[in-house]
Tab-separated table of C-alpha atoms in Angstrom:
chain	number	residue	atom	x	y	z
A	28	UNK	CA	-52.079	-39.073	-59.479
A	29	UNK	CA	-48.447	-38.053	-59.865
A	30	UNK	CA	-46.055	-39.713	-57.567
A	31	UNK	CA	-45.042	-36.893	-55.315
A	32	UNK	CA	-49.017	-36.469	-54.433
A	33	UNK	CA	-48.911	-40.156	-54.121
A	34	UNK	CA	-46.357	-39.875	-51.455
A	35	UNK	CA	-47.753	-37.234	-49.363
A	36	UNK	CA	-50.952	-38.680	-49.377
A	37	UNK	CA	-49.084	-41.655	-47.777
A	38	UNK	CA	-47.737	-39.767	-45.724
A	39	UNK	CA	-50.671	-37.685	-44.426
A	40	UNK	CA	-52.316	-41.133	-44.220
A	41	UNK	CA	-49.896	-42.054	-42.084
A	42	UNK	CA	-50.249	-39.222	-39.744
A	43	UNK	CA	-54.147	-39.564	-39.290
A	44	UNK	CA	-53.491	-43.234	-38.582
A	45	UNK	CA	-50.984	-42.253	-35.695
A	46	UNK	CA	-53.212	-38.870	-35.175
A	47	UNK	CA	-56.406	-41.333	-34.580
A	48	UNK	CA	-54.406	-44.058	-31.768
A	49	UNK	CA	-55.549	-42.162	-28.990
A	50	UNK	CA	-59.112	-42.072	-29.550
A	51	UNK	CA	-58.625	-45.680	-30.213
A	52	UNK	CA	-56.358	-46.616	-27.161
A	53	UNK	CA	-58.826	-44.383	-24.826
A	54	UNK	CA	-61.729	-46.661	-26.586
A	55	UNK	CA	-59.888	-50.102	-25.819
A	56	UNK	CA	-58.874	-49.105	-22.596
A	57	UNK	CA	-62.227	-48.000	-21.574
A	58	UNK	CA	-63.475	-52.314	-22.096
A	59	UNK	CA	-59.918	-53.861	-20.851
A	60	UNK	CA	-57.349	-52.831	-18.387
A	61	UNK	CA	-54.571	-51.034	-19.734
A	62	UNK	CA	-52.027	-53.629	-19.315
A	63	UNK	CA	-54.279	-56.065	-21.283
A	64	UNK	CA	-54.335	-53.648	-24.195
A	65	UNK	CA	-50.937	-53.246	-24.264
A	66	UNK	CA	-49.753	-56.808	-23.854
A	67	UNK	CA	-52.514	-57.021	-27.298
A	68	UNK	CA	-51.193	-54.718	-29.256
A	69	UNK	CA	-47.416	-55.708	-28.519
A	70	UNK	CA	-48.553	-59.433	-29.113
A	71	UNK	CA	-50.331	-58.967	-32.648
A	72	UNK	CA	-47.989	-56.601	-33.726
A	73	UNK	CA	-44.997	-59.130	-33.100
A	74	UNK	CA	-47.230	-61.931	-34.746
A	75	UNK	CA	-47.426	-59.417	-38.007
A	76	UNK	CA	-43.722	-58.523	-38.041
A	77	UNK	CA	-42.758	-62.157	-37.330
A	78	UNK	CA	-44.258	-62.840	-40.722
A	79	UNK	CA	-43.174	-60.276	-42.702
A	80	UNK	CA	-39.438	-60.856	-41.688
A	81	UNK	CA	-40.715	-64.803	-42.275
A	82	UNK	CA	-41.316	-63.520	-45.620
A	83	UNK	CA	-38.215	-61.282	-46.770
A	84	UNK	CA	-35.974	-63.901	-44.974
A	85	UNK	CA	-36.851	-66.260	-48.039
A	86	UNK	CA	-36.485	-63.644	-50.452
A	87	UNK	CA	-32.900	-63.125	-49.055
A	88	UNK	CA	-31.877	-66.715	-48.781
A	89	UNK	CA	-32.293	-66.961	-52.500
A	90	UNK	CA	-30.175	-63.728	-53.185
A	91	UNK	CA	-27.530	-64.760	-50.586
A	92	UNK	CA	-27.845	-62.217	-48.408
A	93	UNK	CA	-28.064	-62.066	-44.540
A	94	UNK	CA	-31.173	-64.056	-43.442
A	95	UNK	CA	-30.767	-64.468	-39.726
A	96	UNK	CA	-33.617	-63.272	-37.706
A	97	UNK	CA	-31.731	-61.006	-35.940
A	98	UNK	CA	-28.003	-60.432	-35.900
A	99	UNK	CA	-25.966	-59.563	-32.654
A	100	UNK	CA	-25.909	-55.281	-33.096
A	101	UNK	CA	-30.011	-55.719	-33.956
A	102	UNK	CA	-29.956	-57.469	-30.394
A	103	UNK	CA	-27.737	-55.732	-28.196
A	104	UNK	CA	-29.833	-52.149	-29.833
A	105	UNK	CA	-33.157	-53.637	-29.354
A	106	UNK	CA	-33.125	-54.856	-25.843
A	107	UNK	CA	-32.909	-51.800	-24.368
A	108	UNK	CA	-34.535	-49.746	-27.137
A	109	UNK	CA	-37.567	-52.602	-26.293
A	110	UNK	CA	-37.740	-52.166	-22.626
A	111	UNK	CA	-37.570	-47.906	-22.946
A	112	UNK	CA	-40.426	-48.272	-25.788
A	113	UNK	CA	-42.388	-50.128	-23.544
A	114	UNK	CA	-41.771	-47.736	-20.815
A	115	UNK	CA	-43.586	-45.117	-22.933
A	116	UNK	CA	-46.639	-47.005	-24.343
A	117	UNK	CA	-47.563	-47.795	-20.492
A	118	UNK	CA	-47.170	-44.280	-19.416
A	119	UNK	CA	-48.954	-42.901	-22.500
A	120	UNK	CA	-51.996	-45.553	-22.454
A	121	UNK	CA	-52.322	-44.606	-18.879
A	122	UNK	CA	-52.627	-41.265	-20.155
A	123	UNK	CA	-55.091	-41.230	-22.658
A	124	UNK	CA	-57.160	-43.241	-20.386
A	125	UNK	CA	-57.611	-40.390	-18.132
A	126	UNK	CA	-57.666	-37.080	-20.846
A	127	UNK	CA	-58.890	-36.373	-23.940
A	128	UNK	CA	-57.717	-38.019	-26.894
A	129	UNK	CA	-56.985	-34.420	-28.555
A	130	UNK	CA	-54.925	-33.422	-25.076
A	131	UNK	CA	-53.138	-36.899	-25.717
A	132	UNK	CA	-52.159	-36.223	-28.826
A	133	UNK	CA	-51.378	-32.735	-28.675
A	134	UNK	CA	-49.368	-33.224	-25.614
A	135	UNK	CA	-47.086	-35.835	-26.451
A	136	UNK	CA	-45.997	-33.534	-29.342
A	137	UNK	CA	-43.359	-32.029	-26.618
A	138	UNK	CA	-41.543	-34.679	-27.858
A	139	UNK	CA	-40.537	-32.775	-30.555
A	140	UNK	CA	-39.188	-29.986	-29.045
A	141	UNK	CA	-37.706	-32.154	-25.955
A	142	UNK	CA	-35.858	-34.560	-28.256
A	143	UNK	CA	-32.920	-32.254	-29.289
A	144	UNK	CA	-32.483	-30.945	-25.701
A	145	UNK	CA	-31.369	-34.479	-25.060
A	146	UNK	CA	-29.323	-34.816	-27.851
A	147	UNK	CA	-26.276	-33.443	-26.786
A	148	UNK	CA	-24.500	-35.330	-29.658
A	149	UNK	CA	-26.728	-34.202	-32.062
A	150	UNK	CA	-25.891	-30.087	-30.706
A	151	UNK	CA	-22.359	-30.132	-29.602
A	152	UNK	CA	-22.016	-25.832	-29.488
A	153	UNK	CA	-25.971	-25.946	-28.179
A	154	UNK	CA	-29.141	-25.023	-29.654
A	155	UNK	CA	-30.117	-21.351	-30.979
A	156	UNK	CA	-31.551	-18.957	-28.518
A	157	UNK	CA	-34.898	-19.086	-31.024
A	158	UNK	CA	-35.327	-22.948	-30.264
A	159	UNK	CA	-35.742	-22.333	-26.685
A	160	UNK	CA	-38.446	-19.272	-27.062
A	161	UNK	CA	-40.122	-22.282	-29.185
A	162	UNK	CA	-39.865	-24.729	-26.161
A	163	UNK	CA	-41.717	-21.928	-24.292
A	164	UNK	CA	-44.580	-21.806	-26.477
A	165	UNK	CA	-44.917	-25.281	-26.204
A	166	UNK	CA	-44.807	-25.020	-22.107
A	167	UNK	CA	-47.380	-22.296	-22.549
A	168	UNK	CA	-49.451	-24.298	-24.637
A	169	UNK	CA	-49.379	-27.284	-22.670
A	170	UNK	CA	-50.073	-24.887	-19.640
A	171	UNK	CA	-53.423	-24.205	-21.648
A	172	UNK	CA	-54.487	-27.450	-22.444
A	173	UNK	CA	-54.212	-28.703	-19.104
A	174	UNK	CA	-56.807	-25.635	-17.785
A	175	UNK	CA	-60.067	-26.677	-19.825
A	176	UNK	CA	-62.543	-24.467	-18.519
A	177	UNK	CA	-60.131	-22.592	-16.197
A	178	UNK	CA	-56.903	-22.955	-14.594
A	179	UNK	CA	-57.427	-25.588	-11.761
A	180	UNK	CA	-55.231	-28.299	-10.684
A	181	UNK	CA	-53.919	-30.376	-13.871
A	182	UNK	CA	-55.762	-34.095	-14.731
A	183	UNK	CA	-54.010	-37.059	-14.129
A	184	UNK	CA	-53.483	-37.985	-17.948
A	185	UNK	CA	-52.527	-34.893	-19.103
A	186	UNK	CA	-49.895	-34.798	-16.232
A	187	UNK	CA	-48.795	-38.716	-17.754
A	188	UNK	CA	-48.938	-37.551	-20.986
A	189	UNK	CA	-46.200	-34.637	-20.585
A	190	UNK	CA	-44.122	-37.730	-18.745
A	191	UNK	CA	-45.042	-39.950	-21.641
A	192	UNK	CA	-43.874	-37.225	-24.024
A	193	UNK	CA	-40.530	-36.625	-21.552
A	194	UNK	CA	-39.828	-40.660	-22.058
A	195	UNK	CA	-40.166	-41.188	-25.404
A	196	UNK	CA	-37.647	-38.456	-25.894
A	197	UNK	CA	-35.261	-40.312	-23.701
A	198	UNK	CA	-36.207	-43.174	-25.937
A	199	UNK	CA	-35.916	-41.170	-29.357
A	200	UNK	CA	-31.951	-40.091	-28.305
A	201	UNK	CA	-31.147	-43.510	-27.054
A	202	UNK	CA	-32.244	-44.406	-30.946
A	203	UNK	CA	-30.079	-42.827	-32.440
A	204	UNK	CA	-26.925	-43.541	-29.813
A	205	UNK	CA	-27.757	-46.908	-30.334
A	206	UNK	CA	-27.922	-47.124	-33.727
A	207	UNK	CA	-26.723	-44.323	-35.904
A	208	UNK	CA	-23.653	-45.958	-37.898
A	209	UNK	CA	-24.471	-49.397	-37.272
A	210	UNK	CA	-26.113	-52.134	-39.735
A	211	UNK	CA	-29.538	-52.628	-38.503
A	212	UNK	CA	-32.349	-53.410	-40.526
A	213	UNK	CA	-35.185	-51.250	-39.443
A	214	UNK	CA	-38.105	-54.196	-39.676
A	215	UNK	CA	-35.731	-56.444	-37.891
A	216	UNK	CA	-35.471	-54.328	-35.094
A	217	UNK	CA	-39.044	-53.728	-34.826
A	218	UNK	CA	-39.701	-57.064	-34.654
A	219	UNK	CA	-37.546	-57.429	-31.961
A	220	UNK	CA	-38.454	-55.256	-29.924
A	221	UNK	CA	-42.170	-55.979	-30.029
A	222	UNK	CA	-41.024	-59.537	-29.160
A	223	UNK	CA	-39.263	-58.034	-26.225
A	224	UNK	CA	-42.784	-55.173	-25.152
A	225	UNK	CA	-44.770	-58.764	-26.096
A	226	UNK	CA	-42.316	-60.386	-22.753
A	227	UNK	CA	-42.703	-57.942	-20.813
A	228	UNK	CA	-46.075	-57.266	-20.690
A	229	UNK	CA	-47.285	-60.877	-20.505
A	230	UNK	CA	-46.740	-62.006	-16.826
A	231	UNK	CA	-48.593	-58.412	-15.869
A	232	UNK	CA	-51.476	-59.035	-18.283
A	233	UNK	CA	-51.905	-63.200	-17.626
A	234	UNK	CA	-54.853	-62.651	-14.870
A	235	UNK	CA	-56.553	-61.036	-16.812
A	236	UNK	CA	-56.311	-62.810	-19.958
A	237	UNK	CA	-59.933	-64.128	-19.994
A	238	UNK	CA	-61.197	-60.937	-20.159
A	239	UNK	CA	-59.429	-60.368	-23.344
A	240	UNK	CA	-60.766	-63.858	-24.701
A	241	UNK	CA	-64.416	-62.887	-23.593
A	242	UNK	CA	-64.368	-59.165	-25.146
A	243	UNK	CA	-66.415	-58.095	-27.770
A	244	UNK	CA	-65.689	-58.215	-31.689
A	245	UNK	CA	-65.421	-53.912	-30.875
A	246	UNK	CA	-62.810	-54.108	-29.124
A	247	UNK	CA	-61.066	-56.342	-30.828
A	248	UNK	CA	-61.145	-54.057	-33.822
A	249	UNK	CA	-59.563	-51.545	-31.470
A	250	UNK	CA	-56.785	-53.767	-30.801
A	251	UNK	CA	-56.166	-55.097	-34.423
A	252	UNK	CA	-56.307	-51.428	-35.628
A	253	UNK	CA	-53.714	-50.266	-32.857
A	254	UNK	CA	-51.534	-52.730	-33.547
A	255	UNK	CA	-51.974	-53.577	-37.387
A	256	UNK	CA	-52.470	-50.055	-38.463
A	257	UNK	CA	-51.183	-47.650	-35.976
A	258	UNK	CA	-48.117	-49.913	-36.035
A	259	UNK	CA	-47.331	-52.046	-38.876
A	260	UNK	CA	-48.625	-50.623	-41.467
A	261	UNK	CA	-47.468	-47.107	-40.492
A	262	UNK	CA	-44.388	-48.285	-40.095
A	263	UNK	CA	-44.061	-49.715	-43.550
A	264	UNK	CA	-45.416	-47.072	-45.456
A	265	UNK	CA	-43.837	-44.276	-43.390
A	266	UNK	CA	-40.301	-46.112	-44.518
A	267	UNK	CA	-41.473	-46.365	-48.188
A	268	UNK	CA	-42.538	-42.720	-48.472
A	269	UNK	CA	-39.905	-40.972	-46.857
A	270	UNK	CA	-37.495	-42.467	-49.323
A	271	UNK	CA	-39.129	-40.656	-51.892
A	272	UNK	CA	-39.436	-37.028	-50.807
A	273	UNK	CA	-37.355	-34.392	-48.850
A	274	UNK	CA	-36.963	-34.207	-45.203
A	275	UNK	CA	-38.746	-31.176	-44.181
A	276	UNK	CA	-41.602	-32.103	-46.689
A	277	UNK	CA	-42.198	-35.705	-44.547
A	278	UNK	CA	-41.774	-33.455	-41.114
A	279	UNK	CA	-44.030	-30.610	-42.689
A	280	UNK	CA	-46.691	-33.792	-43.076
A	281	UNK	CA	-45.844	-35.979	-40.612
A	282	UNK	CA	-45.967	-33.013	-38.310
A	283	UNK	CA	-49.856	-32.610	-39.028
A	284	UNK	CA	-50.226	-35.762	-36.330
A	285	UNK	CA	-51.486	-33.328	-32.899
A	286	UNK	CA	-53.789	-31.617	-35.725
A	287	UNK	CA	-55.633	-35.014	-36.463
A	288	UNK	CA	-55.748	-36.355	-32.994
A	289	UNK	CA	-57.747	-33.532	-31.825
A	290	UNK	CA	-59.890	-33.352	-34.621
A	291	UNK	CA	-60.972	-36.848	-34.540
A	292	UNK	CA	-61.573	-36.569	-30.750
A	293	UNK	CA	-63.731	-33.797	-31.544
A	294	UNK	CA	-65.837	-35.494	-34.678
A	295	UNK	CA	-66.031	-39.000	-33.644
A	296	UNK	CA	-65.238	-38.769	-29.679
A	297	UNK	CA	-67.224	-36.415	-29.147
A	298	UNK	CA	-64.728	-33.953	-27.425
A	299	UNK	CA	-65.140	-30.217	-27.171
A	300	UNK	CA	-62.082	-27.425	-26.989
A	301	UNK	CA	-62.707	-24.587	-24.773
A	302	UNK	CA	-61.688	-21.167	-25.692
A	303	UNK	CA	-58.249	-21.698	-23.492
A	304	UNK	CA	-57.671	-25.252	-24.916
A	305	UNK	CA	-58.404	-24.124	-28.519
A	306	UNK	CA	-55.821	-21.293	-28.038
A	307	UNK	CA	-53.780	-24.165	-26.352
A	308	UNK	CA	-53.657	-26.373	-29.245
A	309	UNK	CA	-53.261	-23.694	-31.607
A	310	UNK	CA	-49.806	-22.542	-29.628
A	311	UNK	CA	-48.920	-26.389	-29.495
A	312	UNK	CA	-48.800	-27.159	-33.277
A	313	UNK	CA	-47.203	-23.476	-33.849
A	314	UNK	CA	-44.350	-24.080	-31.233
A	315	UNK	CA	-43.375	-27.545	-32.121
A	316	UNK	CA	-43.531	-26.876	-36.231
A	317	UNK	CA	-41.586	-23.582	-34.949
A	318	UNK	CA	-38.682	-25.571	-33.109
A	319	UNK	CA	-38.851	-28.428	-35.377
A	320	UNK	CA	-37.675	-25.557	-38.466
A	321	UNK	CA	-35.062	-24.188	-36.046
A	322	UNK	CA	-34.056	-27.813	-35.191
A	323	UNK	CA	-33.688	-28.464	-38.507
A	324	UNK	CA	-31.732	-25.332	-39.870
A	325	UNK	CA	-29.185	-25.545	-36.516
A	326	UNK	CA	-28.363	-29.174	-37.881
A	327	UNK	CA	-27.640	-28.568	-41.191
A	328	UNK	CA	-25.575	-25.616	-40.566
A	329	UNK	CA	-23.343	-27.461	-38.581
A	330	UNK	CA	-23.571	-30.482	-41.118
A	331	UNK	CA	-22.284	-27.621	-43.589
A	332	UNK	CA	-19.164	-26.615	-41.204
A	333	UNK	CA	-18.419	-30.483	-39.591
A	334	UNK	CA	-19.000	-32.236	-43.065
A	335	UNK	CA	-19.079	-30.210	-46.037
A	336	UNK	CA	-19.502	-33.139	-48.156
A	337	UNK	CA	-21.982	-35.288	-45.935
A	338	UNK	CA	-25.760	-35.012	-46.781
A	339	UNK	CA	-28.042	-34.344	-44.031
A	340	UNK	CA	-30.382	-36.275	-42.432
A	341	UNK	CA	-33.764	-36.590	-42.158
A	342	UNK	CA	-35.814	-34.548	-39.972
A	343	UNK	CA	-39.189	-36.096	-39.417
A	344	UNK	CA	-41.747	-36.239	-37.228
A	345	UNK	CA	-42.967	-38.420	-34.175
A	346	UNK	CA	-42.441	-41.854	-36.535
A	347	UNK	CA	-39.380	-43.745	-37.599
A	348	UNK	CA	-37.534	-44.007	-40.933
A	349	UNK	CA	-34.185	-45.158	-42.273
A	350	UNK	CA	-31.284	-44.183	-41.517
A	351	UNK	CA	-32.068	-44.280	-38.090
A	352	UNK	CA	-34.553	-47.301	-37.538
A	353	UNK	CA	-37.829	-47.030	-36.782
A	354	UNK	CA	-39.835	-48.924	-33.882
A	355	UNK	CA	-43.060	-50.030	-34.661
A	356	UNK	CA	-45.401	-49.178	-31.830
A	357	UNK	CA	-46.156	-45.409	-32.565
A	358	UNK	CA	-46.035	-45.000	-31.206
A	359	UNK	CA	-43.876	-47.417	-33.243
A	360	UNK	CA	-45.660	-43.716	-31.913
A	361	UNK	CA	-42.149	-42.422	-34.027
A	362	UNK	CA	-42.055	-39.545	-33.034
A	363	UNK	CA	-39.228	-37.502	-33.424
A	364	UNK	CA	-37.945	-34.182	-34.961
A	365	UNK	CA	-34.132	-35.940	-36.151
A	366	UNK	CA	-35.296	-39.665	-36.192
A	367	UNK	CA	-38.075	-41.127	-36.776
A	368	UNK	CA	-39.154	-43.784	-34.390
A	369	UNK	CA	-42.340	-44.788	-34.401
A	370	UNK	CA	-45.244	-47.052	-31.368
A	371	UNK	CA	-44.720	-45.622	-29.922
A	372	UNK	CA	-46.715	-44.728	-30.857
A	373	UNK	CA	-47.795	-44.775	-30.749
C-alpha cells in the first residue's frame, strides 16, 4: 500500500471510529446514567494520556527539551477549553440518549457550518452570500431529520443535539482564540483537559459509582472503546495523518463522519430512515461538505490578500490537528471546518 492510501485509510478509520461514538454512547448510556458514562470516559481517557505524556516526557528529558507536564499557556488555554468541552459531551450524551444514533451524528455536523459564523476573527469582511444558502440547507435538513415519519413536535435529543452542535462551536472558536500563535503541545493539552472533564464530572457521578463497579464486561467495552478509541487513539492518528496530506483531502475524509454514524445505526442499531429523514441526511452531508468548500475558498482568498507569503491552514473536519490543538474527547468529538478539535467528540 502506497503511503498516501495509507493515510487516508487512517483517516477514514478515524472517521468511522468518531462516526460509530454515538451508537456506542446511546449503548452505554442505555446500562449507566449519563453522568456515570461521562465521568468513565473522561477518567480512562486521562489515565491513557497521563501515560503517554509519562512516556514522551522521558524521551524529552534525554534530548533536553521541555518536560514539564504542563507549562503555564497549556494551563491558562485548557481550563476553560476543559470546562466548555465538558459542556458539550453532557449536552451531546444527553442527546444521543434520547435520538437515533444516525440523527446524533448527522446533527451535530451543524457544527461545521456554525463554526465560522462565530469566528469573526477568522472572517473579518464576512462570509460569502453562498455560505449562508449552505447554512440553509443544513437548517432544512435538520428540519427533516427531526420529522421521522411526519412533521410533529421535535424529540428531545435531536433538540440537544442541535444545542450540542451550537456549543461545541462556541468551543471550536474559543480553540483557536485561545491558542492560535501560542506554544502548546497538542497531547499536553488534551491531557489536561481530560484531567479537568475527569474533576468535574466526579462529585456528580460519586453516588452512583457502584453501579459502574457492578456493570457488565459489555459495557465496559463501551466505555474503554469511547474513551480509548473514540478518543485517544483518534486523536493520535488524526495528528499523524493530517501531517501527511492536504487540507481539503483530510476535510474531504474526515468529513465522511455523519455518513458513518448513520450507517452504523442502521446495520448494527438497528435504525431505519424514513423517506423525509433519508432526504434529511442526504441535504445534511451535501450542505455541510457545501459550506465547508466555501469556508475553505473564503479563507484562503483572504490568506492570499492579508498574507501573500503565509501558507494556509488546515481545514478539517469535526477532529483536532496541529496547528491548532486538538482535544481528545471527540468528540476529542474534533469537529471543526478551520480547526480540528476533537471529544468531543466526541
Amino acid at each position: 500500500m502506497s503511503d498516501s492510501r495509507r493515510t487516508d485509510a487512517v483517516l477514514l478509520l478515524v472517521a468511522l471510529v468518531w462516526g460509530s461514538s454515538y451508537l456506542s454512547a446511546q449503548t452505554a448510556t442505555s446500562a449507566l446514567p449519563v453522568l456515570v458514562v461521562l465521568f468513565a470516559r473522561y477518567a480512562l481517557s486521562a489515565l491513557a494520556c497521563l501515560g503517554l505524556v509519562a512516556a514522551g516526557r522521558g524521551k524529552e528529558r534525554e534530548r533536553g527539551g521541555d518536560f514539564r507536564l504542563w507549562t503555564r499557556e497549556e494551563v491558562r488555554a485548557g481550563l476553560p477549553l476543559g470546562v466548555t468541552q465538558a459542556a458539550v459531551l453532557v449536552v451531546e450524551t444527553y442527546g444521543v440518549a434520547h435520538t437515533t444514533a444516525a440523527n446524533a451524528g448527522l446533527i451535530i455536523s451543524l457544527t461545521i457550518v456554525l463554526t465560522p459564523l462565530l469566528d469573526r476573527a477568522g472572517h473579518p469582511g464576512g462570509l460569502p452570500p453562498a455560505f449562508y444558502a449552505a447554512a440553509g440547507v443544513c437548517v432544512l435538513a435538520v428540519g427533516l431529520l427531526m420529522s421521522g415519519n411526519g412533521f410533529h413536535a421535535p424529540r428531545l435529543g435531536d433538540l440537544l443535539m442541535l444545542g450540542a452542535a451550537l456549543v461545541r462551536a462556541v468551543h471550536v472558536a474559543l480553540v483557536g482564540r485561545l491558542t492560535t500563535g501560542r506554544p502548546i503541545r497538542p497531547l499536553h493539552l488534551t491531557t489536561f483537559q481530560t484531567v479537568i472533564g475527569t474533576a468535574l464530572f466526579l462529585p456528580a457521578a460519586a453516588s452512583d459509582l457502584p453501579v459502574l463497579v457492578r456493570a457488565d464486561s459489555g459495557t465496559w467495552a463501551q466505555l474503554l472503546y469511547l474513551a480509548l478509541f473514540c478518543s485517544v487513539f483518534a486523536f493520535l492518528a488524526q495528528t499523524w495523518a493530517v501531517q501527511r496530506t492536504s487540507a481539503s483531502r483530510a476535510s474531504l475524509l474526515l468529513g465522511t463522519e455523519p455518513i458513518w454514524a448513520a450507517a452504523i445505526g442502521i446495520a448494527l442499531g438497528g435504525e431505519h430512515l424514513t423517506p423525509l429523514t433519508a432526504l434529511g441526511a442526504t441535504l445534511m452531508v451535501t450542505g455541510t461538505y457545501w459550506g465547508q468548500s466555501v469556508e475553505r475558498a473564503h479563507r484562503a482568498a483572504q490568506a492570499k490578500v492579508l498574507a501573500p507569503a503565509a501558507p494556509t491552514r488546515p481545514i478539517l473536519s469535526l477532529g483536532a490537528a496541529p496547528p491548532d490543538p486538538p482535544t481528545a474527547l471527540n468528540g476529542p468529538r474534533p469537529q471543526t471546518p478551520d480547526r480540528l478539535d476533537g471529544a468531543d467528540r466526541r
